[in-house]
Amino acid sequence: MEITKTEKLRKKLHEIIYEADTPFGKLFDLILLLLIIISIVAVMLESVASIRLVYGKELAIIEWIITVFFTLEYIGRVIAVKKPLKYIFSFYGIIDLLATLPTYVDLLFPGLHFLVSLRAVRLLRIFRILKLVHFVGASNQLVYALKKSRLKIAVFLFSVIVLCIILGTIMYMIEGPESGFTSIPMSIYWTIVTLTTVGFGDITPVTPFGQFVSMIIMILGYGIIAVPTGLVTAEFMSKGRTVHENTQVCPNCSADHHRDDAKYCYHCGHTL
Amino acid sequence: MEITKTEKLRKKLHEIIYEADTPFGKLFDLILLLLIIISIVAVMLESVASIRLVYGKELAIIEWIITVFFTLEYIGRVIAVKKPLKYIFSFYGIIDLLATLPTYVDLLFPGLHFLVSLRAVRLLRIFRILKLVHFVGASNQLVYALKKSRLKIAVFLFSVIVLCIILGTIMYMIEGPESGFTSIPMSIYWTIVTLTTVGFGDITPVTPFGQFVSMIIMILGYGIIAVPTGLVTAEFMSKGRTVHENTQVCPNCSADHHRDDAKYCYHCGHTL
Amino acid sequence: MEITKTEKLRKKLHEIIYEADTPFGKLFDLILLLLIIISIVAVMLESVASIRLVYGKELAIIEWIITVFFTLEYIGRVIAVKKPLKYIFSFYGIIDLLATLPTYVDLLFPGLHFLVSLRAVRLLRIFRILKLVHFVGASNQLVYALKKSRLKIAVFLFSVIVLCIILGTIMYMIEGPESGFTSIPMSIYWTIVTLTTVGFGDITPVTPFGQFVSMIIMILGYGIIAVPTGLVTAEFMSKGRTVHENTQVCPNCSADHHRDDAKYCYHCGHTL
Amino acid sequence: MEITKTEKLRKKLHEIIYEADTPFGKLFDLILLLLIIISIVAVMLESVASIRLVYGKELAIIEWIITVFFTLEYIGRVIAVKKPLKYIFSFYGIIDLLATLPTYVDLLFPGLHFLVSLRAVRLLRIFRILKLVHFVGASNQLVYALKKSRLKIAVFLFSVIVLCIILGTIMYMIEGPESGFTSIPMSIYWTIVTLTTVGFGDITPVTPFGQFVSMIIMILGYGIIAVPTGLVTAEFMSKGRTVHENTQVCPNCSADHHRDDAKYCYHCGHTL
């Protein structure tokens, strides 16, 4: 009987922490969302020297309250699921752990204080809460379109990187260390800054020939941005179109990509 | 009888101020458009120190003439409509008030002189005048396409902001205050400057690892710009398509892709 | 008989200068193209102080040879056409004149030497020569797509400019002259630099609130670039689709935009 | 008989070096890929002054091992093909030679040490190896879409360059050498930096009129980026569409939008 009671408690806990249909579940999510935002704002403010000097103590207290809550929540999550190990090593399990650890590490090893900013990963927890909300329908479409054009985007990015390495080396040979192109990696950094049209201006070509090659790189960067845009757009559009296709395969001739409303195979005329 | 007369006057006033079909209404709109543009130019010129020194007096006179006209117009608008309160608290009602207030505030409280630039909101009044003009048909389509992809754009922007906060924190940990990354908010500012390919160059990474992460951020920014473009393009296109064609098929000759307003088959002349 | 002879000569001249089908016409175009390019390179090189010092004389000689040729060509063009005035006041007529004038002006009024760079307009003459070449078919499509989305692009650009004026004024009020935002026009310049993602970095916000507004401007600029792209893409695509429309008008009911293969009016069923 | 043996050996060599179906061929490609990457990393590291000082010797040894391997591979490739000259003067033949030469040149003529960076062209060899791998299907589509819109992109780029030359000259006349616009080529460089929205900030306009023209250039650059994007997107889309559907209508049931390779109606099974 004891076991059943614990089981019931776990079910209750699971409902509150993991689900968003019950009033308590909704309230829990809301509090969590609020605490994450407060926590992120606190982390940000603490990094500003002038604010840390004046409100350092208050921020530390807020930090500890939130850390304790997150720790309890983490323990709750581990208890509430049936397969705790699966949760612990899942993406969100690791994020949840990383959301609490930095504060403890800071207490035990003050030398690792710079790790404290790692708490910013707490922000990623927002995505779990949002998962339970309606408006993610739109994001599903986004992710789907990106996933479909993933391979083409990879080929494009790979080509861009190869291009940047070669153009960067050429710029290094042309400009040399005097103009700030101190090494090939530095030149590649500059080429990426230029090709992506960011253009910091921390390093700029000074020789006429270097400026000429820069012009080519800039126009190239201005032109090839059309490629990923074209890819993603085409995917977005074709998605609308391929909705009418289904995944059926003809039992007679194995032809696929049938229309959704197809009754007969377009290839052999066999009934689907 | 008195009331009917006032009523008539109000109707006349409404015609002049709010409508653009009558010659007087058109003239009124034209004068308003002109005054707004003169006013904006005056506000701009007054902010240039060298011009203010020489022409300060003339600009002040122009300013007062325009303010008086706008004030009278505002009073006229309140009188001319049947539900004055609804107008006063509408978007354009507030803009109209804000267009006159700063000059009076400056007279009464010279200490609040910096508010004088608020007069630039007068520019928004142009949109009301344009509403009455033909060429807004094009802008309707624009607004419609943007509205339809609003939710997806919101999801995209939210993801970009979360990305910038996390990447900004990472850059703060890598670079530190010595390189200008003085705090997390400052680092986030830099990350947005970089991801959006603006690239001011007021802060730039100096450590090799920081430059490496910068390259990733830049290529990311260069790549993900495809997403909003793809979204809006897809929306523009899908709209354009559904407007003109229907899915009817001619009962006589089976021709398809008829125009939406077609009554007869374009192929055999049979009634649809 | 005399008149017929002059007429013949003029026809011959017209063939050489204006047409590109005969061998002489082709040769003439080729020489012209070459001279324009040489001339532009000479104008560029002359503006470089170190080159002017050494090769100033040679460049001046080249300049005079080209100017004399262009002058003779201009006279030839005026003679060769039937309506000289129409040519003189046409777009290319004015360009042709502007291509020769600066050199003479420089000779007569040395004080106007800076006008000499106006010779760069000669470059526009290249477009006339290219008009006679095959590869302009592609550019026609480009121009057509741009023309069709002209109105929408105008609405978009107008909104962007209004946005920049208002945001620029806000930034002027926030940052003030100390940060380089010395006047409203200067702030608007900065806002356009930022919104278009150019980001020179000659002026940058220094107050936290100014940086916050900057972030909004940058993300805005990063997002709304999708709009013109979407517009032009949609126009490019829809063009491909509207190819199937013809310019016929129904003889019975005056309906237009018929499909290319239509035999009967889609509106009244009358034979087309 | 001797000849047949050499022939056999050559066939074997061809299999290993040029093909990727056999285990040896795969292994060879893998080793090559690894060596190229190691070599590129070594070239990069060697260009960093601080690393060269400490690990210069080790990097030189790695370099020589790789160069010897590449030389043997080059000889192998020449032997293995039937038409060695065709290979030697092919694109990859020249790249392969350039991948080995710089090291020898450096040994023989230490004065040409700067040529050593040319070894970065080795990176291009990666593309040959990838050609043998599946994921290039995606890149084929990319290349195909780019090839189809090649002419339009050329027209666009040519117009942009002409625009930049003319705008650059105008900016030179407005700003003059005092603001950093020292010559027309320099002004053109600045115009390209601005129009492509790179915006280094090494040169910036200082006169009000120069800043006004800059604003026009920036908005122009922000707007016309839509053109290449629109071109490539339209090409991507039109390709996808024409591949899959035809305009046939079923003679039995009037269903349309059949696949290009359909032999039977997907709706009623009737022969098309």
Tab-separated table of N, CA and C in Angstrom, chain B residues 40 43-44 47-48 52 114-115 117-118 120-121 123-124 126-127 130 135 138-139 141-142 146 156-157 160-161 185-186 188-189 192-193 195-200 202 220-222 224-225 228-229 232-233 236-237 240-241 245 256-257 259 261-269, chain C residues 151-152 154-156 158-159 161-162 165-166 169 172-173 182-185 188 190 193-194 197-205 211-212 214-215 218-219 222-223 225-227 229-231 233-235 237-238 241 245 256-259 261-269:
chain	number	residue	atom	x	y	z
B	40	ILE	N	8.555	69.734	-39.869
B	40	ILE	CA	9.603	68.728	-39.644
B	40	ILE	C	10.965	69.294	-40.037
B	43	VAL	N	12.059	71.666	-37.361
B	43	VAL	CA	12.537	70.944	-36.162
B	43	VAL	C	13.968	70.448	-36.394
B	44	MET	N	14.198	69.885	-37.589
B	44	MET	CA	15.528	69.367	-37.911
B	44	MET	C	16.567	70.481	-37.925
B	47	SER	N	17.778	71.861	-34.680
B	47	SER	CA	18.683	71.024	-33.879
B	47	SER	C	20.137	71.199	-34.300
B	48	VAL	N	20.366	71.804	-35.488
B	48	VAL	CA	21.750	72.039	-35.928
B	48	VAL	C	22.231	73.341	-35.288
B	52	ARG	N	20.795	77.213	-35.769
B	52	ARG	CA	20.008	77.782	-34.673
B	52	ARG	C	20.539	79.158	-34.283
B	114	PHE	N	14.298	69.826	-23.899
B	114	PHE	CA	14.689	68.682	-24.736
B	114	PHE	C	13.467	67.958	-25.307
B	115	LEU	N	12.280	68.173	-24.673
B	115	LEU	CA	11.064	67.526	-25.164
B	115	LEU	C	10.629	68.092	-26.513
B	117	SER	N	11.891	68.158	-29.296
B	117	SER	CA	12.108	67.289	-30.451
B	117	SER	C	10.963	66.309	-30.653
B	118	LEU	N	10.146	66.140	-29.606
B	118	LEU	CA	8.998	65.247	-29.720
B	118	LEU	C	8.090	65.666	-30.872
B	120	ALA	N	8.674	65.763	-33.675
B	120	ALA	CA	8.910	64.917	-34.847
B	120	ALA	C	7.793	63.902	-35.054
B	121	VAL	N	7.017	63.640	-33.989
B	121	VAL	CA	5.903	62.689	-34.165
B	121	VAL	C	4.882	63.240	-35.147
B	123	LEU	N	5.309	63.822	-37.978
B	123	LEU	CA	5.523	63.112	-39.221
B	123	LEU	C	4.518	61.969	-39.388
B	124	LEU	N	4.136	61.365	-38.271
B	124	LEU	CA	3.185	60.255	-38.336
B	124	LEU	C	1.845	60.700	-38.898
B	126	ILE	N	1.351	62.330	-41.423
B	126	ILE	CA	1.367	62.164	-42.885
B	126	ILE	C	0.603	60.915	-43.297
B	127	PHE	N	0.727	59.868	-42.508
B	127	PHE	CA	0.091	58.604	-42.884
B	127	PHE	C	-1.429	58.745	-42.983
B	130	LEU	N	-2.204	60.347	-46.290
B	130	LEU	CA	-1.967	59.415	-47.378
B	130	LEU	C	-3.063	58.370	-47.476
B	135	PHE	N	-2.545	55.619	-53.790
B	135	PHE	CA	-1.406	54.699	-53.847
B	135	PHE	C	-1.257	53.801	-52.620
B	138	ALA	N	-1.252	49.584	-52.730
B	138	ALA	CA	-0.027	48.795	-52.665
B	138	ALA	C	0.366	48.512	-51.216
B	139	SER	N	0.185	49.515	-50.346
B	139	SER	CA	0.610	49.341	-48.969
B	139	SER	C	-0.316	48.367	-48.240
B	141	GLN	N	-1.521	45.620	-49.474
B	141	GLN	CA	-0.979	44.294	-49.762
B	141	GLN	C	0.207	43.999	-48.872
B	142	LEU	N	1.088	45.024	-48.729
B	142	LEU	CA	2.266	44.894	-47.874
B	142	LEU	C	1.852	44.532	-46.447
B	146	LEU	N	2.456	41.046	-44.273
B	146	LEU	CA	3.197	41.081	-43.009
B	146	LEU	C	2.326	40.551	-41.877
B	156	PHE	N	10.476	33.791	-34.814
B	156	PHE	CA	11.836	33.961	-35.309
B	156	PHE	C	12.593	35.004	-34.489
B	157	LEU	N	11.963	36.165	-34.272
B	157	LEU	CA	12.640	37.235	-33.537
B	157	LEU	C	12.928	36.806	-32.101
B	160	VAL	N	15.889	34.622	-32.101
B	160	VAL	CA	17.099	35.410	-32.338
B	160	VAL	C	17.529	36.113	-31.053
B	161	ILE	N	16.558	36.657	-30.316
B	161	ILE	CA	16.902	37.374	-29.085
B	161	ILE	C	17.483	36.412	-28.037
B	185	PRO	N	25.076	42.839	-20.615
B	185	PRO	CA	24.253	43.634	-21.545
B	185	PRO	C	25.074	44.229	-22.687
B	186	MET	N	26.296	44.702	-22.369
B	186	MET	CA	27.181	45.241	-23.399
B	186	MET	C	27.548	44.159	-24.417
B	188	ILE	N	25.746	41.537	-25.138
B	188	ILE	CA	24.546	41.234	-25.929
B	188	ILE	C	24.378	42.294	-27.012
B	189	TYR	N	24.605	43.549	-26.631
B	189	TYR	CA	24.576	44.646	-27.613
B	189	TYR	C	25.543	44.338	-28.754
B	192	ILE	N	24.237	41.482	-30.994
B	192	ILE	CA	23.190	41.914	-31.922
B	192	ILE	C	23.816	42.728	-33.058
B	193	VAL	N	24.760	43.609	-32.712
B	193	VAL	CA	25.463	44.387	-33.745
B	193	VAL	C	26.099	43.448	-34.772
B	195	LEU	N	25.421	39.912	-35.238
B	195	LEU	CA	24.508	38.954	-35.867
B	195	LEU	C	23.663	39.599	-36.955
B	196	THR	N	23.275	40.855	-36.729
B	196	THR	CA	22.469	41.537	-37.740
B	196	THR	C	23.338	42.091	-38.859
B	197	THR	N	24.632	41.776	-38.834
B	197	THR	CA	25.621	42.216	-39.835
B	197	THR	C	25.760	43.734	-39.907
B	198	VAL	N	25.407	44.440	-38.821
B	198	VAL	CA	25.633	45.888	-38.781
B	198	VAL	C	27.127	46.154	-38.615
B	199	GLY	N	27.719	45.609	-37.547
B	199	GLY	CA	29.168	45.691	-37.378
B	199	GLY	C	29.718	47.090	-37.220
B	200	PHE	N	29.376	47.781	-36.118
B	200	PHE	CA	29.906	49.132	-35.905
B	200	PHE	C	31.424	49.129	-35.792
B	202	ASP	N	32.768	49.469	-32.763
B	202	ASP	CA	33.137	50.180	-31.533
B	202	ASP	C	33.705	49.204	-30.504
B	220	LEU	N	26.370	32.679	-38.878
B	220	LEU	CA	25.000	32.413	-38.429
B	220	LEU	C	24.080	33.544	-38.868
B	221	GLY	N	24.507	34.773	-38.581
B	221	GLY	CA	23.689	35.939	-38.932
B	221	GLY	C	23.487	36.046	-40.427
B	222	TYR	N	24.542	35.695	-41.178
B	222	TYR	CA	24.499	35.738	-42.638
B	222	TYR	C	23.534	34.685	-43.171
B	224	ILE	N	20.898	32.974	-41.241
B	224	ILE	CA	19.513	32.953	-40.774
B	224	ILE	C	18.702	34.129	-41.266
B	225	ILE	N	19.342	35.117	-41.920
B	225	ILE	CA	18.548	36.205	-42.512
B	225	ILE	C	17.610	35.633	-43.573
B	228	PRO	N	13.422	35.104	-42.202
B	228	PRO	CA	12.315	36.056	-42.355
B	228	PRO	C	12.008	36.344	-43.825
B	229	THR	N	13.060	36.386	-44.649
B	229	THR	CA	12.852	36.635	-46.071
B	229	THR	C	11.995	35.537	-46.687
B	232	VAL	N	8.256	35.883	-45.463
B	232	VAL	CA	7.494	36.963	-46.081
B	232	VAL	C	7.258	36.665	-47.564
B	233	THR	N	8.299	36.164	-48.245
B	233	THR	CA	8.140	35.842	-49.663
B	233	THR	C	7.037	34.807	-49.859
B	236	PHE	N	3.728	36.443	-49.480
B	236	PHE	CA	3.406	37.282	-50.637
B	236	PHE	C	2.902	36.423	-51.789
B	237	MET	N	3.608	35.319	-52.011
B	237	MET	CA	3.300	34.473	-53.162
B	237	MET	C	1.970	33.775	-52.997
B	240	GLY	N	-0.845	36.066	-53.682
B	240	GLY	CA	-0.979	36.372	-55.101
B	240	GLY	C	-1.658	35.248	-55.861
B	241	ARG	N	-1.388	34.020	-55.463
B	241	ARG	CA	-1.902	32.917	-56.238
B	241	ARG	C	-3.390	32.693	-55.996
B	245	GLU	N	-7.014	32.607	-59.379
B	245	GLU	CA	-7.488	31.384	-60.014
B	245	GLU	C	-8.459	30.647	-59.114
B	256	ASP	N	-9.263	23.713	-67.040
B	256	ASP	CA	-9.177	24.160	-65.650
B	256	ASP	C	-8.423	25.489	-65.548
B	257	HIS	N	-8.078	25.889	-64.316
B	257	HIS	CA	-7.402	27.164	-64.046
B	257	HIS	C	-8.197	28.359	-64.555
B	259	ARG	N	-10.266	31.879	-64.154
B	259	ARG	CA	-10.187	33.035	-63.284
B	259	ARG	C	-11.314	32.973	-62.278
B	261	ASP	N	-13.395	35.183	-61.369
B	261	ASP	CA	-14.619	35.869	-61.758
B	261	ASP	C	-15.160	35.363	-63.096
B	262	ALA	N	-14.633	34.260	-63.596
B	262	ALA	CA	-15.061	33.752	-64.895
B	262	ALA	C	-16.471	33.179	-64.818
B	263	LYS	N	-17.288	33.526	-65.813
B	263	LYS	CA	-18.645	32.967	-65.899
B	263	LYS	C	-18.730	31.927	-66.983
B	264	TYR	N	-17.855	32.051	-68.000
B	264	TYR	CA	-17.846	31.123	-69.120
B	264	TYR	C	-16.466	30.500	-69.253
B	265	CYS	N	-16.468	29.278	-69.769
B	265	CYS	CA	-15.199	28.594	-69.992
B	265	CYS	C	-14.401	29.329	-71.050
B	266	TYR	N	-13.100	29.557	-70.795
B	266	TYR	CA	-12.273	30.262	-71.764
B	266	TYR	C	-11.957	29.372	-72.964
B	267	HIS	N	-12.245	28.066	-72.868
B	267	HIS	CA	-11.842	27.142	-73.916
B	267	HIS	C	-12.987	26.816	-74.883
B	268	CYS	N	-14.195	26.535	-74.325
B	268	CYS	CA	-15.293	26.118	-75.197
B	268	CYS	C	-16.501	27.054	-75.105
B	269	GLY	N	-16.454	28.028	-74.213
B	269	GLY	CA	-17.535	28.993	-74.126
B	269	GLY	C	-18.751	28.508	-73.370
C	151	LEU	N	5.662	50.410	-57.331
C	151	LEU	CA	4.793	51.133	-56.413
C	151	LEU	C	4.969	50.613	-54.986
C	152	LYS	N	5.012	49.274	-54.856
C	152	LYS	CA	5.182	48.679	-53.523
C	152	LYS	C	6.531	49.058	-52.937
C	154	ALA	N	8.155	51.754	-53.570
C	154	ALA	CA	8.071	53.166	-53.179
C	154	ALA	C	7.411	53.299	-51.806
C	155	VAL	N	6.295	52.595	-51.593
C	155	VAL	CA	5.605	52.624	-50.294
C	155	VAL	C	6.550	52.147	-49.199
C	156	PHE	N	7.283	51.064	-49.476
C	156	PHE	CA	8.211	50.519	-48.497
C	156	PHE	C	9.305	51.521	-48.162
C	158	PHE	N	9.310	54.758	-48.561
C	158	PHE	CA	8.736	55.910	-47.871
C	158	PHE	C	8.559	55.605	-46.378
C	159	SER	N	8.008	54.413	-46.071
C	159	SER	CA	7.820	54.026	-44.668
C	159	SER	C	9.158	53.938	-43.943
C	161	ILE	N	11.859	55.615	-44.615
C	161	ILE	CA	12.395	56.959	-44.385
C	161	ILE	C	11.677	57.633	-43.214
C	162	VAL	N	10.337	57.523	-43.166
C	162	VAL	CA	9.581	58.089	-42.038
C	162	VAL	C	10.056	57.458	-40.726
C	165	ILE	N	13.382	58.893	-39.710
C	165	ILE	CA	13.307	60.258	-39.183
C	165	ILE	C	12.848	60.226	-37.726
C	166	ILE	N	11.814	59.419	-37.453
C	166	ILE	CA	11.294	59.369	-36.074
C	166	ILE	C	12.304	58.709	-35.132
C	169	THR	N	15.189	61.033	-34.453
C	169	THR	CA	14.873	62.082	-33.484
C	169	THR	C	14.908	61.534	-32.057
C	172	TYR	N	18.417	61.174	-31.001
C	172	TYR	CA	18.996	62.485	-30.706
C	172	TYR	C	18.630	62.928	-29.298
C	173	MET	N	17.354	62.678	-28.914
C	173	MET	CA	16.910	63.047	-27.581
C	173	MET	C	17.594	62.196	-26.507
C	182	THR	N	25.039	65.048	-32.919
C	182	THR	CA	25.076	66.494	-32.738
C	182	THR	C	23.806	67.211	-33.168
C	183	SER	N	23.036	66.627	-34.077
C	183	SER	CA	21.803	67.265	-34.535
C	183	SER	C	20.840	66.184	-35.015
C	184	ILE	N	19.589	66.569	-35.261
C	184	ILE	CA	18.619	65.568	-35.739
C	184	ILE	C	19.025	65.015	-37.108
C	185	PRO	N	19.421	65.848	-38.087
C	185	PRO	CA	19.850	65.266	-39.366
C	185	PRO	C	20.998	64.267	-39.177
C	188	ILE	N	19.558	61.098	-37.891
C	188	ILE	CA	18.854	60.368	-38.945
C	188	ILE	C	19.875	59.649	-39.824
C	190	TRP	N	22.744	58.550	-38.825
C	190	TRP	CA	23.164	57.390	-38.046
C	190	TRP	C	22.110	56.281	-38.100
C	193	VAL	N	22.311	54.516	-41.353
C	193	VAL	CA	23.528	53.685	-41.330
C	193	VAL	C	23.260	52.387	-40.561
C	194	THR	N	22.487	52.473	-39.477
C	194	THR	CA	22.246	51.318	-38.624
C	194	THR	C	21.149	50.415	-39.186
C	197	THR	N	21.924	48.163	-41.922
C	197	THR	CA	22.989	47.238	-41.504
C	197	THR	C	24.347	47.599	-42.111
C	198	VAL	N	24.530	48.862	-42.502
C	198	VAL	CA	25.858	49.269	-42.971
C	198	VAL	C	26.804	49.363	-41.775
C	199	GLY	N	26.442	50.195	-40.775
C	199	GLY	CA	27.219	50.243	-39.539
C	199	GLY	C	28.635	50.740	-39.684
C	200	PHE	N	28.818	52.017	-40.063
C	200	PHE	CA	30.177	52.541	-40.197
C	200	PHE	C	30.917	52.510	-38.864
C	201	GLY	N	30.244	52.949	-37.812
C	201	GLY	CA	30.921	53.044	-36.528
C	201	GLY	C	31.553	54.407	-36.307
C	202	ASP	N	31.292	55.390	-37.221
C	202	ASP	CA	31.834	56.733	-36.979
C	202	ASP	C	31.096	57.397	-35.811
C	203	ILE	N	29.818	57.075	-35.649
C	203	ILE	CA	29.051	57.499	-34.480
C	203	ILE	C	28.471	56.225	-33.875
C	204	THR	N	28.573	56.062	-32.570
C	204	THR	CA	27.959	54.911	-31.914
C	204	THR	C	27.343	55.362	-30.595
C	205	PRO	N	26.222	54.733	-30.200
C	205	PRO	CA	25.573	55.114	-28.948
C	205	PRO	C	26.450	54.746	-27.751
C	211	GLN	N	21.874	52.413	-26.428
C	211	GLN	CA	22.269	51.118	-26.974
C	211	GLN	C	21.084	50.173	-27.060
C	212	PHE	N	20.168	50.302	-26.093
C	212	PHE	CA	18.971	49.456	-26.105
C	212	PHE	C	18.111	49.781	-27.334
C	214	SER	N	19.170	51.153	-30.016
C	214	SER	CA	19.958	50.714	-31.174
C	214	SER	C	19.688	49.250	-31.496
C	215	MET	N	19.640	48.421	-30.451
C	215	MET	CA	19.388	46.997	-30.665
C	215	MET	C	18.058	46.803	-31.390
C	218	MET	N	18.440	47.778	-34.974
C	218	MET	CA	19.203	46.786	-35.735
C	218	MET	C	18.356	45.567	-36.068
C	219	ILE	N	17.622	45.054	-35.068
C	219	ILE	CA	16.790	43.870	-35.309
C	219	ILE	C	15.675	44.212	-36.296
C	222	TYR	N	17.244	44.242	-39.683
C	222	TYR	CA	17.546	42.858	-40.049
C	222	TYR	C	16.276	42.137	-40.500
C	223	GLY	N	15.143	42.522	-39.874
C	223	GLY	CA	13.876	41.852	-40.177
C	223	GLY	C	13.185	42.413	-41.418
C	225	ILE	N	14.263	43.833	-44.024
C	225	ILE	CA	14.892	43.654	-45.334
C	225	ILE	C	14.147	42.564	-46.104
C	226	ALA	N	13.430	41.731	-45.367
C	226	ALA	CA	12.651	40.668	-46.007
C	226	ALA	C	11.583	41.243	-46.932
C	227	VAL	N	11.103	42.456	-46.640
C	227	VAL	CA	9.968	42.989	-47.385
C	227	VAL	C	10.308	43.283	-48.858
C	229	THR	N	12.729	42.163	-50.596
C	229	THR	CA	13.111	40.892	-51.202
C	229	THR	C	11.870	40.083	-51.553
C	230	GLY	N	10.941	40.004	-50.612
C	230	GLY	CA	9.704	39.275	-50.856
C	230	GLY	C	8.936	39.861	-52.026
C	231	LEU	N	8.867	41.176	-52.083
C	231	LEU	CA	8.147	41.857	-53.159
C	231	LEU	C	8.716	41.502	-54.526
C	233	THR	N	10.828	39.100	-55.365
C	233	THR	CA	10.759	37.673	-55.657
C	233	THR	C	9.367	37.304	-56.159
C	234	ALA	N	8.338	37.776	-55.453
C	234	ALA	CA	6.964	37.474	-55.842
C	234	ALA	C	6.694	37.965	-57.257
C	235	GLU	N	7.243	39.128	-57.590
C	235	GLU	CA	7.031	39.694	-58.924
C	235	GLU	C	7.736	38.852	-59.981
C	237	MET	N	8.412	35.731	-59.816
C	237	MET	CA	7.725	34.454	-59.949
C	237	MET	C	6.416	34.621	-60.702
C	238	SER	N	5.610	35.602	-60.290
C	238	SER	CA	4.296	35.777	-60.890
C	238	SER	C	4.446	36.089	-62.367
C	241	ARG	N	4.314	33.175	-64.331
C	241	ARG	CA	2.976	32.637	-64.416
C	241	ARG	C	2.120	33.427	-65.397
C	245	GLU	N	-0.853	34.741	-69.924
C	245	GLU	CA	-1.892	35.719	-70.242
C	245	GLU	C	-1.525	36.463	-71.517
C	256	ASP	N	-10.387	41.791	-70.190
C	256	ASP	CA	-9.012	41.547	-70.634
C	256	ASP	C	-8.329	40.486	-69.769
C	257	HIS	N	-7.018	40.356	-69.892
C	257	HIS	CA	-6.239	39.338	-69.176
C	257	HIS	C	-6.725	37.927	-69.495
C	258	HIS	N	-6.953	37.657	-70.797
C	258	HIS	CA	-7.335	36.303	-71.186
C	258	HIS	C	-6.123	35.395	-71.153
C	259	ARG	N	-6.340	34.114	-70.982
C	259	ARG	CA	-5.261	33.150	-71.087
C	259	ARG	C	-4.792	33.094	-72.520
C	261	ASP	N	-4.186	30.647	-74.422
C	261	ASP	CA	-4.825	29.625	-75.247
C	261	ASP	C	-6.345	29.767	-75.267
C	262	ALA	N	-6.865	30.889	-74.783
C	262	ALA	CA	-8.319	31.059	-74.724
C	262	ALA	C	-8.900	31.264	-76.110
C	263	LYS	N	-9.987	30.586	-76.380
C	263	LYS	CA	-10.678	30.767	-77.659
C	263	LYS	C	-11.951	31.573	-77.456
C	264	TYR	N	-12.496	31.515	-76.241
C	264	TYR	CA	-13.729	32.215	-75.929
C	264	TYR	C	-13.497	33.134	-74.737
C	265	CYS	N	-14.223	34.218	-74.668
C	265	CYS	CA	-14.094	35.140	-73.553
C	265	CYS	C	-14.555	34.451	-72.274
C	266	TYR	N	-13.769	34.582	-71.189
C	266	TYR	CA	-14.143	33.935	-69.932
C	266	TYR	C	-15.322	34.648	-69.281
C	267	HIS	N	-15.655	35.831	-69.786
C	267	HIS	CA	-16.675	36.645	-69.124
C	267	HIS	C	-18.036	36.538	-69.799
C	268	CYS	N	-18.058	36.594	-71.170
C	268	CYS	CA	-19.346	36.576	-71.865
C	268	CYS	C	-19.494	35.399	-72.826
C	269	GLY	N	-18.423	34.632	-73.008
C	269	GLY	CA	-18.529	33.468	-73.867
C	269	GLY	C	-18.419	33.762	-75.346
